Tab-separated table of C-alpha atoms in Angstrom:
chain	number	residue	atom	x	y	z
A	4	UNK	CA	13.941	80.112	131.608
A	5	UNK	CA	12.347	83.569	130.921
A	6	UNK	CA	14.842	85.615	128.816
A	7	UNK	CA	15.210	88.865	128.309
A	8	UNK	CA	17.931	90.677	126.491
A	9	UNK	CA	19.943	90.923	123.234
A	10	UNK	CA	22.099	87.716	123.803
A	11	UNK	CA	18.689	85.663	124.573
A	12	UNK	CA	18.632	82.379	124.410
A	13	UNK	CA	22.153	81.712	124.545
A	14	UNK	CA	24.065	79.790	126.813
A	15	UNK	CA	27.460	80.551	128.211
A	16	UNK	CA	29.761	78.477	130.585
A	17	UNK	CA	31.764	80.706	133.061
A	18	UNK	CA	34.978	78.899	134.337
A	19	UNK	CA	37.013	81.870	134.588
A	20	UNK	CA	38.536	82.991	137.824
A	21	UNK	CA	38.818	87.307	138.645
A	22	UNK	CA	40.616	87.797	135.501
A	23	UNK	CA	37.468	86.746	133.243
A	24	UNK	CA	34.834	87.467	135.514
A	25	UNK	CA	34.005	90.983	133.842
A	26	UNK	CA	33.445	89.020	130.552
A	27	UNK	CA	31.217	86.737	131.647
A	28	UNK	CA	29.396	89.765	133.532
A	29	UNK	CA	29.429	91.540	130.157
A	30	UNK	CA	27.399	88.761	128.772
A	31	UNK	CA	24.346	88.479	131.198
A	32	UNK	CA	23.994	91.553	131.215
A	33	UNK	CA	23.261	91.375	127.909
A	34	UNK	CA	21.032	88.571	128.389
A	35	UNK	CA	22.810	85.304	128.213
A	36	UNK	CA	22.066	82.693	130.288
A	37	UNK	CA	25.677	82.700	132.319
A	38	UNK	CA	26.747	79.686	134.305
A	39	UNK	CA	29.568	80.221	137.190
A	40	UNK	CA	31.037	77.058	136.972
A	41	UNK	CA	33.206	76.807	141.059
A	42	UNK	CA	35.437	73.933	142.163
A	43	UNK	CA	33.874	72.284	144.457
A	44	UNK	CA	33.228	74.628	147.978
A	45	UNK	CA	33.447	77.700	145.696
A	46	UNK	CA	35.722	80.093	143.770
A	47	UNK	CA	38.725	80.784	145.707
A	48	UNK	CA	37.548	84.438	145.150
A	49	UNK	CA	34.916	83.211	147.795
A	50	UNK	CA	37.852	82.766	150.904
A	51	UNK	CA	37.445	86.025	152.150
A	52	UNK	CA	34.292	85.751	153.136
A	53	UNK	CA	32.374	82.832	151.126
A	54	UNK	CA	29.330	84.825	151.011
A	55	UNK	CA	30.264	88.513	151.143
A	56	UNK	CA	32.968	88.977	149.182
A	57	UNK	CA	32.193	92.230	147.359
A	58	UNK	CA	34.316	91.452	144.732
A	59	UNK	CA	33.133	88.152	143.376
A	60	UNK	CA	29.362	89.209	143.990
A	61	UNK	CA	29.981	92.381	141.745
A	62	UNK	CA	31.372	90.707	139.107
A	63	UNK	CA	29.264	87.667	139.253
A	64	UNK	CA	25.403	89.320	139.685
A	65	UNK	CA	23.217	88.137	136.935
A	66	UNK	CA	24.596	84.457	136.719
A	67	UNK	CA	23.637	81.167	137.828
A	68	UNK	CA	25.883	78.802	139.925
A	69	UNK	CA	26.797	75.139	139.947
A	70	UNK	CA	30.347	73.803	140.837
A	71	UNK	CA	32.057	71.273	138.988
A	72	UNK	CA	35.990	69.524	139.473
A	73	UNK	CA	36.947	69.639	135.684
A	74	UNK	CA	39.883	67.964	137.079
A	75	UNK	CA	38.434	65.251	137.675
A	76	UNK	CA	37.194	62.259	135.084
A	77	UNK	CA	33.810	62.690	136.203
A	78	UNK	CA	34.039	66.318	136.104
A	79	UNK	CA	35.680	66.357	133.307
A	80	UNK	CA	32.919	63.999	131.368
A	81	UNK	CA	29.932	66.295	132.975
A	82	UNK	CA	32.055	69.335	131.670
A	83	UNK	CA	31.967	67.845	127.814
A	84	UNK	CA	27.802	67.058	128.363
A	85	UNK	CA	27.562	70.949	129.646
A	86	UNK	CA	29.756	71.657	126.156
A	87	UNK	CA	27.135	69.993	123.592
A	88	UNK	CA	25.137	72.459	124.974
A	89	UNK	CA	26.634	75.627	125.408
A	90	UNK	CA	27.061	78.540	122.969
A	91	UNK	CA	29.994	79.958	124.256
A	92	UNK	CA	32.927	78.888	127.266
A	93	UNK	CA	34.731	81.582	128.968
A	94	UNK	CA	38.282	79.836	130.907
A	95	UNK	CA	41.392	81.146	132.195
A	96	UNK	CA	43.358	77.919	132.738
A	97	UNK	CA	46.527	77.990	131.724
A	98	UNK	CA	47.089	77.384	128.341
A	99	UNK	CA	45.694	73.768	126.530
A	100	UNK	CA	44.434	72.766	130.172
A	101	UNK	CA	41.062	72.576	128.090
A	102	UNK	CA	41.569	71.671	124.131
A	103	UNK	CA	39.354	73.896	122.056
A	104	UNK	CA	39.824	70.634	119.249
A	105	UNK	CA	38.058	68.364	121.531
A	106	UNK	CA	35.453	70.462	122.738
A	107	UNK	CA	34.519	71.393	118.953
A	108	UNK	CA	33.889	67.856	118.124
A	109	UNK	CA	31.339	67.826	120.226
A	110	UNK	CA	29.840	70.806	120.126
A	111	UNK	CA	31.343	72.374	116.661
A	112	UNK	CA	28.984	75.709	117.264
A	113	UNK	CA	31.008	76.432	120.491
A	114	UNK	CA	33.246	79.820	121.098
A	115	UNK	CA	35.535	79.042	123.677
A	116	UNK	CA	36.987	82.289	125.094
A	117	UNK	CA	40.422	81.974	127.221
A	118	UNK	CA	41.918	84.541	129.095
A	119	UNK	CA	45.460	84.692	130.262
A	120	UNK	CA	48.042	86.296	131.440
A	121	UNK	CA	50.323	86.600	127.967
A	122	UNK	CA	48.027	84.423	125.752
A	123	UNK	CA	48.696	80.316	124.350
A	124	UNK	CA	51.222	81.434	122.625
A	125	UNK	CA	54.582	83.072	122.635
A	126	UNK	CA	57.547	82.533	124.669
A	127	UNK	CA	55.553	84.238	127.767
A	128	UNK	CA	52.598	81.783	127.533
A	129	UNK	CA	52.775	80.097	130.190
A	130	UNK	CA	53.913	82.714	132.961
A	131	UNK	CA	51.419	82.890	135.755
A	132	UNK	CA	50.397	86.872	136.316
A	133	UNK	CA	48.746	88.718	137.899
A	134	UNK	CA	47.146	92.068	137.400
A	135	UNK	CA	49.985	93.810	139.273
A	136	UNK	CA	52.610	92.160	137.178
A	137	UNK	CA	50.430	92.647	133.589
A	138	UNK	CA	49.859	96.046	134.826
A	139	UNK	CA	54.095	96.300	134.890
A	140	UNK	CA	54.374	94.051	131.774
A	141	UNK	CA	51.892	96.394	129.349
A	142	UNK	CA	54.009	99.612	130.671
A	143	UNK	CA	50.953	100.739	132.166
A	144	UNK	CA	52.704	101.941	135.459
A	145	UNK	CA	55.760	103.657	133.624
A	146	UNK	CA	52.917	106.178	133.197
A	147	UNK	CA	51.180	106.865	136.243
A	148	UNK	CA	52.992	108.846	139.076
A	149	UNK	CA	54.402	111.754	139.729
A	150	UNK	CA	57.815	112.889	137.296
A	151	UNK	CA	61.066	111.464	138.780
A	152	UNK	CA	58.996	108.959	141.420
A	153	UNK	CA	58.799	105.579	141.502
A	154	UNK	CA	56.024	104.008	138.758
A	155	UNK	CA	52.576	103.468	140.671
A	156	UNK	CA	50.095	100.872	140.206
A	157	UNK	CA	46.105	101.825	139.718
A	158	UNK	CA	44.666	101.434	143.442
A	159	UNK	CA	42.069	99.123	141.561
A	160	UNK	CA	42.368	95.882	139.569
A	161	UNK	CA	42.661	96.837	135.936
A	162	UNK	CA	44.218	93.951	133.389
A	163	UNK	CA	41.009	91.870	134.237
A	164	UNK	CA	38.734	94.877	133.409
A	165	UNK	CA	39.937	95.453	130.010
A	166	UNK	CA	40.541	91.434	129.481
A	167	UNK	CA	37.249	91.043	130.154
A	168	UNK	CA	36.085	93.963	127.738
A	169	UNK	CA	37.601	92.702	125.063
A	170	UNK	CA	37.189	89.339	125.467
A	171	UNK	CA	33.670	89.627	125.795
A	172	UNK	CA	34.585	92.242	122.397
A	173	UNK	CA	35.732	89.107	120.720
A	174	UNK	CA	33.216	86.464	121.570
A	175	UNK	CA	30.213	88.871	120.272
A	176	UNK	CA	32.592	89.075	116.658
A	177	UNK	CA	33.236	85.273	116.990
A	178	UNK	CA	29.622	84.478	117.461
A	179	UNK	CA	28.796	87.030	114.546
A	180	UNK	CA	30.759	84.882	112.447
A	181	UNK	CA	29.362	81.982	114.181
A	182	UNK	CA	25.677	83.139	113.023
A	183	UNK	CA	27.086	83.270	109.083
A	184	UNK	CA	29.182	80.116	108.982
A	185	UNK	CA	27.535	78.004	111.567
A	186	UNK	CA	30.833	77.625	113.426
A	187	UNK	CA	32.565	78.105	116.386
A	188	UNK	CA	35.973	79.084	117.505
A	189	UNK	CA	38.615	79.451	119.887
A	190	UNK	CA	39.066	83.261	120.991
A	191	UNK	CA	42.426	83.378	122.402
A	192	UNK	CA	42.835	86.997	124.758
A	193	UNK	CA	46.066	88.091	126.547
A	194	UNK	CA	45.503	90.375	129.695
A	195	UNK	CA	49.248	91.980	128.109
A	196	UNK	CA	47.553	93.080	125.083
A	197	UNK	CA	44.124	94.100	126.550
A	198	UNK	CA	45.695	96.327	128.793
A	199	UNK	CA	48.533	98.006	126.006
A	200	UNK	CA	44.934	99.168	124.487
A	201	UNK	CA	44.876	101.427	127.310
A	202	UNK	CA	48.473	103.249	126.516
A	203	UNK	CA	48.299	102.493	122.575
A	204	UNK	CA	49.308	106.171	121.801
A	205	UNK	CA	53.335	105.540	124.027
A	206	UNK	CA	54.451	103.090	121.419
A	207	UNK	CA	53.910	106.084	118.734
A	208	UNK	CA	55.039	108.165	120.956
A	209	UNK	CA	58.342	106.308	121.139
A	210	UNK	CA	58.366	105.601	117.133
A	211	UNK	CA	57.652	109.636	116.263
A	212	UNK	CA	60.026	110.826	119.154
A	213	UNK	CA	62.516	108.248	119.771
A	214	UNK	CA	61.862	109.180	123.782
A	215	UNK	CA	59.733	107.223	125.896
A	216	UNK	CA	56.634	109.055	127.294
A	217	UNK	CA	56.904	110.119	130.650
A	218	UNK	CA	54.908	110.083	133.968
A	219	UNK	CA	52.989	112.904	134.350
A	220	UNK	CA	51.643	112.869	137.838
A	221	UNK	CA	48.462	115.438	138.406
A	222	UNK	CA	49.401	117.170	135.555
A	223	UNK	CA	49.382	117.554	132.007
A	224	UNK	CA	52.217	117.094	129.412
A	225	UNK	CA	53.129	117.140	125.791
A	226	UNK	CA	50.470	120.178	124.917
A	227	UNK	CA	52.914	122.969	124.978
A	228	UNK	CA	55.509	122.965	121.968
A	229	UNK	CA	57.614	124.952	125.618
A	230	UNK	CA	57.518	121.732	127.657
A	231	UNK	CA	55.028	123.775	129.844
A	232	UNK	CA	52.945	121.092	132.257
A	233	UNK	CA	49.520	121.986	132.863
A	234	UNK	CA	47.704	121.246	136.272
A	235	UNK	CA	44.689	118.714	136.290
A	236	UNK	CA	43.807	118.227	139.421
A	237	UNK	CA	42.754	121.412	142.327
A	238	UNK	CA	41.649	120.775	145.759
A	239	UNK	CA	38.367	122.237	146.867
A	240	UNK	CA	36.677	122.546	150.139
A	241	UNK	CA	34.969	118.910	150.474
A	242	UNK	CA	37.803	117.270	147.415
A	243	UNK	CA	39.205	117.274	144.490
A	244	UNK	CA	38.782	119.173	141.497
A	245	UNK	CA	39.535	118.697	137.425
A	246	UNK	CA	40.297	121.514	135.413
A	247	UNK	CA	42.665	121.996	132.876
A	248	UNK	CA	43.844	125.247	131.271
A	249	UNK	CA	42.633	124.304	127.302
A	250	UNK	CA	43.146	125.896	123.965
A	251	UNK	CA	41.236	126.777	121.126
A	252	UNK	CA	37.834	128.216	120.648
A	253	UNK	CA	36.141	126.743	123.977
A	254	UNK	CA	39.145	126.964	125.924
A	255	UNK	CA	39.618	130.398	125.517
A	256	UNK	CA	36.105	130.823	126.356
A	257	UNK	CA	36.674	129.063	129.784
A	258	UNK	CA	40.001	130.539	130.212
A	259	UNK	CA	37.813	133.752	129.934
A	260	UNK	CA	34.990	132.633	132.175
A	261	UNK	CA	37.790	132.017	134.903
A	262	UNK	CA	39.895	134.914	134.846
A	263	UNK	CA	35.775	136.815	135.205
A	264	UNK	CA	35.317	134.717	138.201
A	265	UNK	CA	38.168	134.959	139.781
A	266	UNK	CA	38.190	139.050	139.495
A	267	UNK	CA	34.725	138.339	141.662
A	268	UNK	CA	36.890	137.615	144.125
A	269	UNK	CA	39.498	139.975	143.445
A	270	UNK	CA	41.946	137.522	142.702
A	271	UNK	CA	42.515	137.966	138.718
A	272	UNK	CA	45.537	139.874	138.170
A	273	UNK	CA	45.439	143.285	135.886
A	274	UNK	CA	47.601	141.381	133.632
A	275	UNK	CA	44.550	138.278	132.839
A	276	UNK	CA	41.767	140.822	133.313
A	277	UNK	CA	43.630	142.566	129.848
A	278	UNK	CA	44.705	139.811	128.714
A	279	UNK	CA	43.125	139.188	124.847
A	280	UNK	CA	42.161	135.401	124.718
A	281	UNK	CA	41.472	135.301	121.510
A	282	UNK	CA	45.178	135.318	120.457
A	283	UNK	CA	46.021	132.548	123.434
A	284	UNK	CA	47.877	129.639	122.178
A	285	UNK	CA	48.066	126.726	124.284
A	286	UNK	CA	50.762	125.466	122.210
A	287	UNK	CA	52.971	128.698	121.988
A	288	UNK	CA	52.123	129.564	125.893
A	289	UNK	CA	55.427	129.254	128.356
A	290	UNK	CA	55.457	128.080	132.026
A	291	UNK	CA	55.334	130.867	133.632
A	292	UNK	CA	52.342	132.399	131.871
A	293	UNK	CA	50.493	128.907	132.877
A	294	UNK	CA	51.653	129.515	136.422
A	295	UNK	CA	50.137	132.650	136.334
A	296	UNK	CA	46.850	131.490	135.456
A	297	UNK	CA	47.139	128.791	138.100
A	298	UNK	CA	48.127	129.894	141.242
A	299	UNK	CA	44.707	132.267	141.409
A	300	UNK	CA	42.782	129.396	140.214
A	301	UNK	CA	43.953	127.372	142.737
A	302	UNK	CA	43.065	129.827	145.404
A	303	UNK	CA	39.585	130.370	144.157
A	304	UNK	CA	38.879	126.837	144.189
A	305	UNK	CA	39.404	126.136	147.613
A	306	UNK	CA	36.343	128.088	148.182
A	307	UNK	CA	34.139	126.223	146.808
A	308	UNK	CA	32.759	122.594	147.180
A	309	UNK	CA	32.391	120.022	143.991
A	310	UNK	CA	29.306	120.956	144.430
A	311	UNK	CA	28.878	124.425	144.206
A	312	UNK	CA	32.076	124.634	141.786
A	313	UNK	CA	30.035	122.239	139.182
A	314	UNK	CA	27.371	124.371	138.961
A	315	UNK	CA	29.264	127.623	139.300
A	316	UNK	CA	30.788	125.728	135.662
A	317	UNK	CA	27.574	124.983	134.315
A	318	UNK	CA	26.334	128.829	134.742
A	319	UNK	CA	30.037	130.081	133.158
A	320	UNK	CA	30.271	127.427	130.494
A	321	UNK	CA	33.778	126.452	131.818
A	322	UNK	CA	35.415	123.351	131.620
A	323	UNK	CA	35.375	121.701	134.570
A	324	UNK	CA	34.499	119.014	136.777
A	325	UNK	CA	34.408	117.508	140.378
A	326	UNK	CA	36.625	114.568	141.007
A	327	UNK	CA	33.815	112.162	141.663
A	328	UNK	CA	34.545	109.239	144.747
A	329	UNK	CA	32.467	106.053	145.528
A	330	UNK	CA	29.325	108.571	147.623
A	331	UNK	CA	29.379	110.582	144.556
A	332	UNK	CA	28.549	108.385	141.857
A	333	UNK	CA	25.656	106.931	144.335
A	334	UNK	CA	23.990	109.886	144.848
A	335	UNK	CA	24.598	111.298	141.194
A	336	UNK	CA	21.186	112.514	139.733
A	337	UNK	CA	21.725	111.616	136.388
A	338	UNK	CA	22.584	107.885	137.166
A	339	UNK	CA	19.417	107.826	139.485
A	340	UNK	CA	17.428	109.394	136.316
A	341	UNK	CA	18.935	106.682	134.183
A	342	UNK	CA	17.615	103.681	137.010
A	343	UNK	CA	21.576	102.460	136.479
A	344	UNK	CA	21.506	101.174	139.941
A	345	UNK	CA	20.169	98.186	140.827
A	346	UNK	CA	19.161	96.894	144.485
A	347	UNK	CA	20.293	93.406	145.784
A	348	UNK	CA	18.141	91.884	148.540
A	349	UNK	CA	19.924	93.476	152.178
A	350	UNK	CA	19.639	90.149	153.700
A	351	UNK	CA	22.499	89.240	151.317
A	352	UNK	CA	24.681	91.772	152.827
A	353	UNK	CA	23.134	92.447	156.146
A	354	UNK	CA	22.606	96.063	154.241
A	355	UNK	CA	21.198	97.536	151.406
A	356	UNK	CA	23.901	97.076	148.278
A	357	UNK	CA	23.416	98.883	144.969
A	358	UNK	CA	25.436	97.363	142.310
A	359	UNK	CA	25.734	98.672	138.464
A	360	UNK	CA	23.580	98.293	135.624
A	361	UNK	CA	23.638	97.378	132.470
A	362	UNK	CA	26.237	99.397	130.165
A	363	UNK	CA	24.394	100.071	127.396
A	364	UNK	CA	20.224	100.309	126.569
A	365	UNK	CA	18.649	98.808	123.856
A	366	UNK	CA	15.592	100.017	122.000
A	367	UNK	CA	14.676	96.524	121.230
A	368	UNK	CA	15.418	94.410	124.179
A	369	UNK	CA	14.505	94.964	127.513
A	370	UNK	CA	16.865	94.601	130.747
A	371	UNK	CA	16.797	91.574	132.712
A	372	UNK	CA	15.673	92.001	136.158
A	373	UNK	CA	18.459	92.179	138.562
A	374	UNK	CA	20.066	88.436	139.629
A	375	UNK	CA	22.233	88.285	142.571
A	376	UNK	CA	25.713	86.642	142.197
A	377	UNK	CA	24.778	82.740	143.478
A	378	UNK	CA	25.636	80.775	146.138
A	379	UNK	CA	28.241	78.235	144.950
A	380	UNK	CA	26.567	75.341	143.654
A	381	UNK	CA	22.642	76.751	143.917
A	382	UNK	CA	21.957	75.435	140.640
A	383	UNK	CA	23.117	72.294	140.830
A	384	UNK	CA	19.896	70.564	141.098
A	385	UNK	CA	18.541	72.534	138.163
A	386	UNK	CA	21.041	71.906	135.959
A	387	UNK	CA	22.410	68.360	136.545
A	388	UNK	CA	19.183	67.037	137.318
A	389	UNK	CA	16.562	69.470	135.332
A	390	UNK	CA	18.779	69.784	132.295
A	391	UNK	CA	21.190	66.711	132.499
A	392	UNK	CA	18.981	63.941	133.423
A	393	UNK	CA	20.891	63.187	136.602
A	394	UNK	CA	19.196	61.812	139.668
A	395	UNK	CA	19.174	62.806	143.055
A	396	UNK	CA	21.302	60.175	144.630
A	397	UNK	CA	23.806	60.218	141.013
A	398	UNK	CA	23.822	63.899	141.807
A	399	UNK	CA	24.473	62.893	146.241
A	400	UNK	CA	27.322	60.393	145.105
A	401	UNK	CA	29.119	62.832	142.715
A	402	UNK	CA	29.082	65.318	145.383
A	403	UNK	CA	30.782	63.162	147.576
A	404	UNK	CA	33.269	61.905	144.932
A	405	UNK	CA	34.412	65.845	144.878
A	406	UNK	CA	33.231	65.994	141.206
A	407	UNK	CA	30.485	68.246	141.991
């Protein structure tokens, strides 16, 4: 193979379902040589629509493909072969379907990488989950909606995100260690924990306060020693807006700008266009003085598009930004300037598809060149018969076994 990227030459083995899909994504992209290992007829991901399930090709672009029944003996003996030569295995079995112990012996390099629901151990270990029920479990969803509602979940998947970010997080420090010692190990991530990274201020909240943080909604809490909630979120002409009344040195400097716009428009009271923001104290300021700040912003705003309001920012120095949506971030300039996007062939998709880049650049290591997610089993040939020493007809009768 031609390789390209900081994780160059290395192998990794990709059995994971959605939940550790993002890891394994993490790692081409970086320039391992990923393998999506399917059952056979594909990942049940595929069911939708076996070969346009946005989904699993998002999440799976920049792998190869061959499917294998580690169920099965056979599988299971083709599995260990794959093993002796891989540099890392990504799973999400439930717990000690695979035994780290016996894949070490024959491959004691090897980083296997399993992501579940509540980790292998504990008394949760082996609860099935999924990422609405980890999203309840972490406490993520006490925190989002509006005060005095009913918790909400995140419209999109989000336990198998920041699973996969930190498992992929652990397998680079496992195969750091690896490159020191010379061994492997078994990396053992829990979607429960993962996600609890994304709250990991509401535990201190509840240790310093002895109250449990509250949900929010669109607006801000916690910022005025008053209890005054700030807005976040404005409507505009073609969306949503973010701005947030701020303190200190650059928030009273967009305060400012704001208060000079809105008089533009004759909508700043003669109390703001007096008012000296160099003695404002977010902390200090009541409700009603935020209120008074708001309501005109509010009006002003619908005036403008994200558009026009971004720039009008820009030109003020305010603090402020458009609440971007999926058109947004394809037509954004800067990611266009930064070549983030990359083009899949139409014919996959009966349309032209742009899918993300690569996270993160590297001064010395260049980008691989964009690889579609594969067809289940594409590389089957290459793999069990370039790299295995299977023949054709071994490689026919193990198909029809169901092992491949």
């Amino acid at each position: 193979m031609e390789h390209n990227g900081v994780l160059a030459p290395y192998r990794v083995l990709d059995l994971s379902d959605e939940s550790g899909y993002s890891c394994g994504k993490i790692l081409a992209d970086l320039g391992a040589d990923v393998v999506k290992i399917e059952p056979p007829g594909g990942d049940a991901a595929r069911l939708v629509d076996p070969e346009k399930n946005l989904y699993f090709i998002s999440y799976n672009a920049g792998k190869r493909g061959i499917t294998l029944n580690v169920h099965s003996p056979r599988g299971r003996e083709l599995l260990n072969r794959l093993s002796a030569r891989a540099d890392f295995l990504i799973e999400t079995f439930p717990p000690r379907t695979l035994d780290f112990e016996e894949l070490r012996e024959l491959n004691p390099r090897l980083i296997q990488v399993s992501i579940t629901p509540f980790g292998q151990t504990g008394p949760y270990s082996n609860y099935k989950g999924s990422d609405l029920i980890v999203m309840a479990m972490s406490g993520l969803m006490s925190l989002i909606g509006e005060p005095g509602k009913m918790p909400l979940r995140v419209s999109l998947p989000q336990s198998p995100m920041w699973a996969g970010m930190y498992a992929a997080a652990g397998a680079l420090m496992a195969h750091w260690y690896r490159e020191r010692t010379n061994t492997g190990q078994h990396v053992d991530v829990s979607m429960q924990s993962s996600m609890l990274w994304a709250l990991a201020n509401a535990p201190a909240f509840w240790a310093t306060n002895r109250t449990a943080p509250s949900r929010g909604g669109s607006r801000i809490t916690g910022r005025s020693m008053t209890g005054a909630r700030m807005r976040a979120i404005y409507e505009c002409k073609d969306g949503y807006l973010n701005f947030i009344i701020y303190g200190g040195n650059a928030g009273r400097r967009s305060n400012q700008a704001l208060v000079e716009w809105m008089a533009e428009h004759g909508l700043a009271t003669e109390a703001l266009i007096k008012k000296d923001w160099t003695q404002f104290s977010i902390e200090a300021c009541a409700q009603a003085e935020i209120d008074e700040i708001e309501a005109p912003a509010a009006e002003l705003f619908m005036r403008y598009t994200k558009a026009e309001f971004l720039e009008e920012a820009f030109k003020r120095e305010m603090i402020g930004y458009p609440v971007a949506n999926a058109r947004d971030i394809l037509d954004d300039p800067h990611l266009k300037d930064r070549e983030f996007w990359q083009s899949a062939d139409p014919s996959m998709l009966g349309m032209p598809v742009a899918f993300p880049g690569i996270f993160a650049r590297f001064s010395a290591a260049a980008p691989r060149p964009f690889r579609p997610a594969p067809r289940a089993g594409a590389h089957n040939p290459d793999i069990y018969c370039g790299e295995l020493g299977l023949t054709e007809s071994e490689l026919a009768r193990f198909a029809e076994e169901k092992a491949i």
